[in-house]
mmCIF file of C-alpha atoms and ligand atoms in Angstrom:
data_model
loop_
_atom_site.group_PDB
_atom_site.id
_atom_site.type_symbol
_atom_site.label_atom_id
_atom_site.label_comp_id
_atom_site.label_asym_id
_atom_site.label_seq_id
_atom_site.Cartn_x
_atom_site.Cartn_y
_atom_site.Cartn_z
ATOM 1 C CA MET X 15 -7.894 -16.653 1.163
ATOM 2 C CA SER X 16 -10.036 -13.724 2.126
ATOM 3 C CA LYS X 17 -13.481 -12.904 0.761
ATOM 4 C CA ARG X 18 -12.314 -9.370 -0.083
ATOM 5 C CA ASN X 19 -10.975 -8.623 -3.571
ATOM 6 C CA PRO X 20 -7.176 -8.997 -3.384
ATOM 7 C CA ILE X 21 -4.912 -6.113 -4.270
ATOM 8 C CA ILE X 22 -1.221 -6.505 -5.098
ATOM 9 C CA ALA X 23 0.656 -3.191 -5.510
ATOM 10 C CA GLY X 24 4.203 -2.660 -6.518
ATOM 11 C CA ASN X 25 6.064 0.145 -4.738
ATOM 12 C CA TRP X 26 8.968 0.992 -7.049
ATOM 13 C CA LYS X 27 10.261 3.688 -4.565
ATOM 14 C CA MET X 28 12.952 5.816 -6.202
ATOM 15 C CA ASN X 29 13.659 3.430 -9.054
ATOM 16 C CA ASN X 30 13.090 3.609 -12.758
ATOM 17 C CA THR X 31 13.317 6.475 -15.266
ATOM 18 C CA ASN X 32 10.722 6.901 -17.881
ATOM 19 C CA ALA X 33 12.574 4.529 -20.158
ATOM 20 C CA GLY X 34 12.827 1.954 -17.328
ATOM 21 C CA ALA X 35 9.169 2.369 -16.470
ATOM 22 C CA GLU X 36 8.048 1.797 -20.065
ATOM 23 C CA LYS X 37 10.219 -1.307 -20.411
ATOM 24 C CA LEU X 38 9.106 -2.880 -17.130
ATOM 25 C CA ILE X 39 5.423 -2.268 -17.770
ATOM 26 C CA LYS X 40 5.773 -3.707 -21.306
ATOM 27 C CA GLU X 41 7.251 -6.821 -19.900
ATOM 28 C CA LEU X 42 4.772 -7.054 -17.080
ATOM 29 C CA LYS X 43 1.522 -6.693 -19.051
ATOM 30 C CA PRO X 44 1.374 -10.155 -20.694
ATOM 31 C CA LEU X 45 2.582 -11.804 -17.451
ATOM 32 C CA VAL X 46 -0.239 -10.442 -15.248
ATOM 33 C CA LYS X 47 -3.088 -10.249 -17.695
ATOM 34 C CA ASN X 48 -5.000 -13.135 -15.988
ATOM 35 C CA ALA X 49 -4.426 -11.951 -12.417
ATOM 36 C CA LYS X 50 -7.080 -12.728 -9.828
ATOM 37 C CA ALA X 51 -6.030 -9.671 -7.973
ATOM 38 C CA GLU X 52 -6.238 -5.921 -8.633
ATOM 39 C CA VAL X 53 -2.772 -5.029 -9.925
ATOM 40 C CA VAL X 54 -1.179 -1.660 -9.253
ATOM 41 C CA VAL X 55 2.247 -0.092 -9.873
ATOM 42 C CA CYS X 56 3.196 2.864 -7.694
ATOM 43 C CA VAL X 57 5.928 4.649 -9.672
ATOM 44 C CA PRO X 58 7.976 7.803 -9.132
ATOM 45 C CA TYR X 59 6.182 11.079 -10.018
ATOM 46 C CA THR X 60 8.358 11.682 -13.016
ATOM 47 C CA ALA X 61 7.311 8.317 -14.550
ATOM 48 C CA LEU X 62 3.541 8.552 -13.852
ATOM 49 C CA ALA X 63 2.507 9.871 -17.276
ATOM 50 C CA THR X 64 4.606 7.223 -19.024
ATOM 51 C CA ALA X 65 3.192 4.498 -16.729
ATOM 52 C CA VAL X 66 -0.407 5.567 -17.372
ATOM 53 C CA LYS X 67 0.195 5.501 -21.146
ATOM 54 C CA ALA X 68 2.023 2.154 -21.041
ATOM 55 C CA THR X 69 -0.676 0.447 -19.009
ATOM 56 C CA LYS X 70 -3.556 1.694 -21.221
ATOM 57 C CA GLY X 71 -5.933 -1.126 -22.132
ATOM 58 C CA SER X 72 -4.381 -3.457 -19.559
ATOM 59 C CA ASN X 73 -5.426 -4.604 -16.072
ATOM 60 C CA ILE X 74 -2.589 -2.665 -14.451
ATOM 61 C CA ALA X 75 -3.535 0.540 -12.632
ATOM 62 C CA VAL X 76 -1.016 3.259 -11.741
ATOM 63 C CA GLY X 77 -0.408 4.838 -8.316
ATOM 64 C CA SER X 78 1.776 7.588 -6.875
ATOM 65 C CA GLN X 79 3.942 7.252 -3.791
ATOM 66 C CA ASN X 80 2.419 10.277 -1.965
ATOM 67 C CA VAL X 81 -0.089 13.115 -2.424
ATOM 68 C CA ALA X 82 -0.227 16.609 -0.999
ATOM 69 C CA TRP X 83 -2.879 17.426 1.639
ATOM 70 C CA ALA X 84 -3.679 20.809 0.069
ATOM 71 C CA ASP X 85 -5.501 21.577 -3.133
ATOM 72 C CA ASN X 86 -2.743 23.875 -4.471
ATOM 73 C CA GLY X 87 -0.535 26.740 -3.484
ATOM 74 C CA ALA X 88 2.763 27.388 -1.711
ATOM 75 C CA PHE X 89 3.849 23.803 -1.018
ATOM 76 C CA THR X 90 7.306 23.515 -2.718
ATOM 77 C CA GLY X 91 7.990 19.973 -3.751
ATOM 78 C CA GLU X 92 4.498 18.634 -3.292
ATOM 79 C CA ILE X 93 2.190 17.116 -5.976
ATOM 80 C CA SER X 94 -1.574 17.644 -5.700
ATOM 81 C CA ALA X 95 -4.416 15.153 -6.137
ATOM 82 C CA GLU X 96 -5.708 17.246 -9.079
ATOM 83 C CA MET X 97 -2.360 16.829 -10.835
ATOM 84 C CA LEU X 98 -2.467 13.069 -10.301
ATOM 85 C CA ASN X 99 -6.052 12.871 -11.454
ATOM 86 C CA GLU X 100 -5.191 14.753 -14.597
ATOM 87 C CA LEU X 101 -2.683 12.068 -15.462
ATOM 88 C CA GLY X 102 -5.053 9.171 -14.782
ATOM 89 C CA VAL X 103 -3.442 8.060 -11.565
ATOM 90 C CA LYS X 104 -5.851 5.982 -9.471
ATOM 91 C CA TYR X 105 -3.957 5.150 -6.216
ATOM 92 C CA ALA X 106 -1.660 6.921 -3.790
ATOM 93 C CA ILE X 107 0.582 5.349 -1.194
ATOM 94 C CA ILE X 108 0.420 7.468 1.991
ATOM 95 C CA GLY X 109 2.600 7.330 5.098
ATOM 96 C CA HIS X 110 5.119 4.681 3.919
ATOM 97 C CA SER X 111 7.660 4.046 6.744
ATOM 98 C CA GLU X 112 10.438 5.530 4.662
ATOM 99 C CA ARG X 113 8.384 8.798 4.472
ATOM 100 C CA ARG X 114 7.790 8.642 8.213
ATOM 101 C CA THR X 115 11.359 7.992 9.242
ATOM 102 C CA MET X 116 13.272 10.032 6.657
ATOM 103 C CA PHE X 117 10.879 12.746 5.546
ATOM 104 C CA GLY X 118 8.978 13.732 8.708
ATOM 105 C CA GLU X 119 5.592 12.247 7.867
ATOM 106 C CA THR X 120 3.422 11.985 11.027
ATOM 107 C CA ASP X 121 0.033 10.410 11.851
ATOM 108 C CA GLU X 122 -1.397 13.873 11.402
ATOM 109 C CA THR X 123 0.053 14.435 7.904
ATOM 110 C CA VAL X 124 -0.948 10.907 6.935
ATOM 111 C CA ASN X 125 -4.483 11.698 8.039
ATOM 112 C CA LYS X 126 -4.547 14.958 6.038
ATOM 113 C CA ARG X 127 -3.144 13.328 2.898
ATOM 114 C CA THR X 128 -5.556 10.443 3.201
ATOM 115 C CA LYS X 129 -8.579 12.790 3.431
ATOM 116 C CA GLN X 130 -7.331 14.713 0.419
ATOM 117 C CA ALA X 131 -6.931 11.487 -1.621
ATOM 118 C CA ILE X 132 -10.499 10.438 -0.697
ATOM 119 C CA LYS X 133 -11.895 13.845 -1.512
ATOM 120 C CA ASN X 134 -10.377 13.655 -4.992
ATOM 121 C CA GLY X 135 -11.386 10.084 -5.878
ATOM 122 C CA LEU X 136 -7.954 8.489 -5.369
ATOM 123 C CA ILE X 137 -7.639 5.231 -3.531
ATOM 124 C CA ALA X 138 -5.335 5.751 -0.552
ATOM 125 C CA ILE X 139 -2.929 2.994 0.358
ATOM 126 C CA VAL X 140 -2.339 3.892 3.991
ATOM 127 C CA CYS X 141 0.802 2.381 5.528
ATOM 128 C CA ILE X 142 1.304 1.523 9.181
ATOM 129 C CA GLY X 143 3.858 -0.693 10.958
ATOM 130 C CA GLU X 144 5.954 -1.169 14.007
ATOM 131 C CA THR X 145 9.751 -1.175 14.355
ATOM 132 C CA LEU X 146 11.589 -4.212 15.716
ATOM 133 C CA GLN X 147 12.252 -2.395 18.995
ATOM 134 C CA GLU X 148 8.556 -1.590 19.390
ATOM 135 C CA ARG X 149 7.582 -5.232 18.692
ATOM 136 C CA GLU X 150 10.192 -6.627 21.054
ATOM 137 C CA SER X 151 9.420 -4.195 23.903
ATOM 138 C CA GLY X 152 5.716 -5.125 23.789
ATOM 139 C CA ALA X 153 4.642 -1.752 22.405
ATOM 140 C CA MET X 154 3.515 -3.020 19.011
ATOM 141 C CA GLU X 155 -0.216 -2.993 19.583
ATOM 142 C CA LYS X 156 -0.187 0.485 21.083
ATOM 143 C CA VAL X 157 1.899 1.778 18.171
ATOM 144 C CA LEU X 158 -0.387 0.205 15.599
ATOM 145 C CA LYS X 159 -3.525 1.465 17.317
ATOM 146 C CA THR X 160 -2.087 5.018 17.501
ATOM 147 C CA GLN X 161 -1.147 4.939 13.841
ATOM 148 C CA THR X 162 -4.517 3.526 12.797
ATOM 149 C CA ASP X 163 -6.556 5.917 14.969
ATOM 150 C CA GLY X 164 -4.437 8.787 13.682
ATOM 151 C CA ALA X 165 -4.724 7.923 10.033
ATOM 152 C CA PHE X 166 -8.507 7.420 10.197
ATOM 153 C CA SER X 167 -9.373 10.394 12.398
ATOM 154 C CA GLY X 168 -12.435 12.107 11.022
ATOM 155 C CA ILE X 169 -12.855 9.669 8.143
ATOM 156 C CA VAL X 170 -16.387 8.320 7.863
ATOM 157 C CA ALA X 171 -17.313 4.704 7.128
ATOM 158 C CA SER X 172 -18.776 5.549 3.705
ATOM 159 C CA ASP X 173 -15.327 6.752 2.570
ATOM 160 C CA LEU X 174 -13.547 3.505 3.404
ATOM 161 C CA LYS X 175 -14.138 2.039 -0.003
ATOM 162 C CA SER X 176 -11.438 4.496 -1.095
ATOM 163 C CA VAL X 177 -8.878 3.202 1.461
ATOM 164 C CA VAL X 178 -6.642 0.163 1.563
ATOM 165 C CA VAL X 179 -4.443 -0.375 4.653
ATOM 166 C CA ALA X 180 -0.874 -1.686 4.198
ATOM 167 C CA TYR X 181 0.529 -3.301 7.318
ATOM 168 C CA GLU X 182 4.299 -3.214 6.878
ATOM 169 C CA PRO X 183 6.506 -4.123 9.833
ATOM 170 C CA VAL X 184 9.462 -1.810 9.504
ATOM 171 C CA TRP X 185 11.892 -4.609 10.331
ATOM 172 C CA ALA X 186 10.690 -6.575 7.287
ATOM 173 C CA ILE X 187 10.976 -3.781 4.719
ATOM 174 C CA GLY X 188 13.899 -4.267 2.262
ATOM 175 C CA THR X 189 15.564 -6.663 4.741
ATOM 176 C CA GLY X 190 14.715 -10.017 3.245
ATOM 177 C CA VAL X 191 13.205 -10.927 6.625
ATOM 178 C CA THR X 192 9.508 -11.512 6.102
ATOM 179 C CA ALA X 193 7.067 -11.725 8.960
ATOM 180 C CA SER X 194 5.986 -15.297 9.394
ATOM 181 C CA LYS X 195 2.530 -16.090 8.104
ATOM 182 C CA GLU X 196 1.323 -16.354 11.675
ATOM 183 C CA GLN X 197 2.856 -13.038 12.636
ATOM 184 C CA ALA X 198 1.401 -11.300 9.604
ATOM 185 C CA GLN X 199 -2.073 -12.848 10.068
ATOM 186 C CA ASP X 200 -2.167 -12.107 13.830
ATOM 187 C CA THR X 201 -1.041 -8.577 13.506
ATOM 188 C CA ILE X 202 -3.346 -7.866 10.552
ATOM 189 C CA LEU X 203 -6.227 -9.317 12.561
ATOM 190 C CA PHE X 204 -5.249 -6.891 15.385
ATOM 191 C CA VAL X 205 -5.413 -4.006 12.872
ATOM 192 C CA ARG X 206 -8.817 -5.188 11.641
ATOM 193 C CA LYS X 207 -10.072 -5.298 15.265
ATOM 194 C CA THR X 208 -8.734 -1.777 15.734
ATOM 195 C CA LEU X 209 -10.725 -0.738 12.662
ATOM 196 C CA ALA X 210 -13.767 -2.582 14.113
ATOM 197 C CA ASP X 211 -13.459 -0.464 17.233
ATOM 198 C CA LEU X 212 -13.675 2.643 14.986
ATOM 199 C CA TYR X 213 -16.319 1.522 12.480
ATOM 200 C CA GLY X 214 -17.908 -1.685 13.737
ATOM 201 C CA ASP X 215 -17.181 -5.217 12.755
ATOM 202 C CA THR X 216 -19.282 -5.365 9.646
ATOM 203 C CA VAL X 217 -17.484 -2.360 8.075
ATOM 204 C CA ALA X 218 -14.057 -3.584 9.217
ATOM 205 C CA GLN X 219 -14.670 -6.853 7.434
ATOM 206 C CA THR X 220 -14.891 -4.953 4.126
ATOM 207 C CA ILE X 221 -11.584 -3.096 4.458
ATOM 208 C CA ARG X 222 -8.744 -4.531 2.513
ATOM 209 C CA ILE X 223 -5.466 -4.911 4.435
ATOM 210 C CA GLN X 224 -2.217 -5.736 2.660
ATOM 211 C CA TYR X 225 0.923 -7.187 4.082
ATOM 212 C CA GLY X 226 4.226 -5.616 3.068
ATOM 213 C CA GLY X 227 7.840 -6.306 3.913
ATOM 214 C CA SER X 228 10.012 -8.626 1.844
ATOM 215 C CA MET X 229 6.940 -10.250 0.270
ATOM 216 C CA ASN X 230 8.060 -12.214 -2.797
ATOM 217 C CA GLY X 231 7.469 -15.235 -4.964
ATOM 218 C CA LYS X 232 8.694 -17.570 -2.241
ATOM 219 C CA ASN X 233 6.347 -16.439 0.578
ATOM 220 C CA VAL X 234 3.369 -14.978 -1.265
ATOM 221 C CA ASP X 235 1.298 -18.163 -1.419
ATOM 222 C CA GLU X 236 1.343 -18.806 2.352
ATOM 223 C CA LEU X 237 0.794 -15.199 3.200
ATOM 224 C CA MET X 238 -2.144 -14.822 0.794
ATOM 225 C CA ALA X 239 -3.675 -18.002 2.219
ATOM 226 C CA GLN X 240 -4.227 -16.257 5.535
ATOM 227 C CA PRO X 241 -7.866 -15.214 6.148
ATOM 228 C CA ASP X 242 -7.130 -11.563 6.947
ATOM 229 C CA ILE X 243 -4.405 -10.793 4.416
ATOM 230 C CA ASP X 244 -5.973 -9.237 1.331
ATOM 231 C CA GLY X 245 -2.920 -8.470 -0.737
ATOM 232 C CA GLY X 246 0.604 -7.116 -0.667
ATOM 233 C CA LEU X 247 2.668 -3.994 -1.046
ATOM 234 C CA ILE X 248 5.785 -5.129 -2.781
ATOM 235 C CA GLY X 249 9.010 -3.258 -2.957
ATOM 236 C CA GLY X 250 12.107 -5.109 -4.074
ATOM 237 C CA ALA X 251 10.204 -7.881 -5.880
ATOM 238 C CA SER X 252 8.244 -5.400 -7.963
ATOM 239 C CA LEU X 253 11.284 -4.206 -9.908
ATOM 240 C CA LYS X 254 11.603 -7.213 -12.150
ATOM 241 C CA ALA X 255 8.646 -8.268 -14.316
ATOM 242 C CA GLU X 256 8.962 -12.019 -13.608
ATOM 243 C CA ASP X 257 9.319 -11.509 -9.845
ATOM 244 C CA PHE X 258 6.325 -9.170 -9.600
ATOM 245 C CA ALA X 259 4.248 -11.399 -11.865
ATOM 246 C CA ARG X 260 4.901 -14.364 -9.656
ATOM 247 C CA VAL X 261 3.613 -12.408 -6.630
ATOM 248 C CA VAL X 262 0.552 -11.169 -8.577
ATOM 249 C CA ASN X 263 -0.263 -14.686 -9.801
ATOM 250 C CA PHE X 264 -0.137 -16.195 -6.299
ATOM 251 C CA ASN X 265 -1.693 -19.575 -5.701
HETATM 252 P P1 PGA D 302 10.177 -4.671 0.251
HETATM 253 O O1 PGA D 302 9.412 -3.220 0.408
HETATM 254 O O2 PGA D 302 9.175 -5.573 -0.415
HETATM 255 O O3 PGA D 302 11.375 -4.358 -0.540
HETATM 256 O O4 PGA D 302 10.430 -5.106 1.681
HETATM 257 C C1 PGA D 302 8.032 -3.137 0.773
HETATM 258 C C2 PGA D 302 7.618 -1.668 0.935
HETATM 259 O O5 PGA D 302 8.456 -0.925 1.415
HETATM 260 O O6 PGA D 302 6.515 -1.317 0.618
#
């Protein structure tokens, strides 16, 4: 278990209407109230206001699944940090692999969105991860270094308290195939070393790095026992209260 404060975030993706969000959070609240970790639910934009209201007075914080890089203006379909702040949203996932592969997110847009989140007091959950082909061809470290260098370009050390990194191997997302605890630890250690190259080892030791990709009640304990894994970004297992609570209440 790491010395950093663990953070478990649910990524609901495109699931749950307002009614569904209210119900799930109501069920979740009593189950996670004694959590040792920071607990976050990243819900669809349309359910953010409901989620903030439903979590009031609890230890659950609310996040979005993206944020625009501009303050306002002609950006059809985008949602600004100011709009999120107004609702009481505290976190924003940025650069999830589904956004990168299906919606054209690049290291550059991830970087711009991350800077905008930081500037507006949101905590950015910045996602990186390699595909199976990249891992098997030996390109993994290069890919992760490029993604990390790109995401953090121009971001200064004093802003890193507003950033969480989520290492999510693309081949483990939604597949039921989790990285082994050794794979997850080794790769996250590599990411931390990459951050140390940018900011020095002392600062890199303070940055929280989550694992994501089929993390669930069955594997959370061994993953969270690894020294460099500081939490999880949970997709499928965040959609049922008991499943997510089991992850949040890891041993
Ligand atoms: P999964 O998704 O837990 O369903 O694999 C994780 C994620 O995409 O963040």
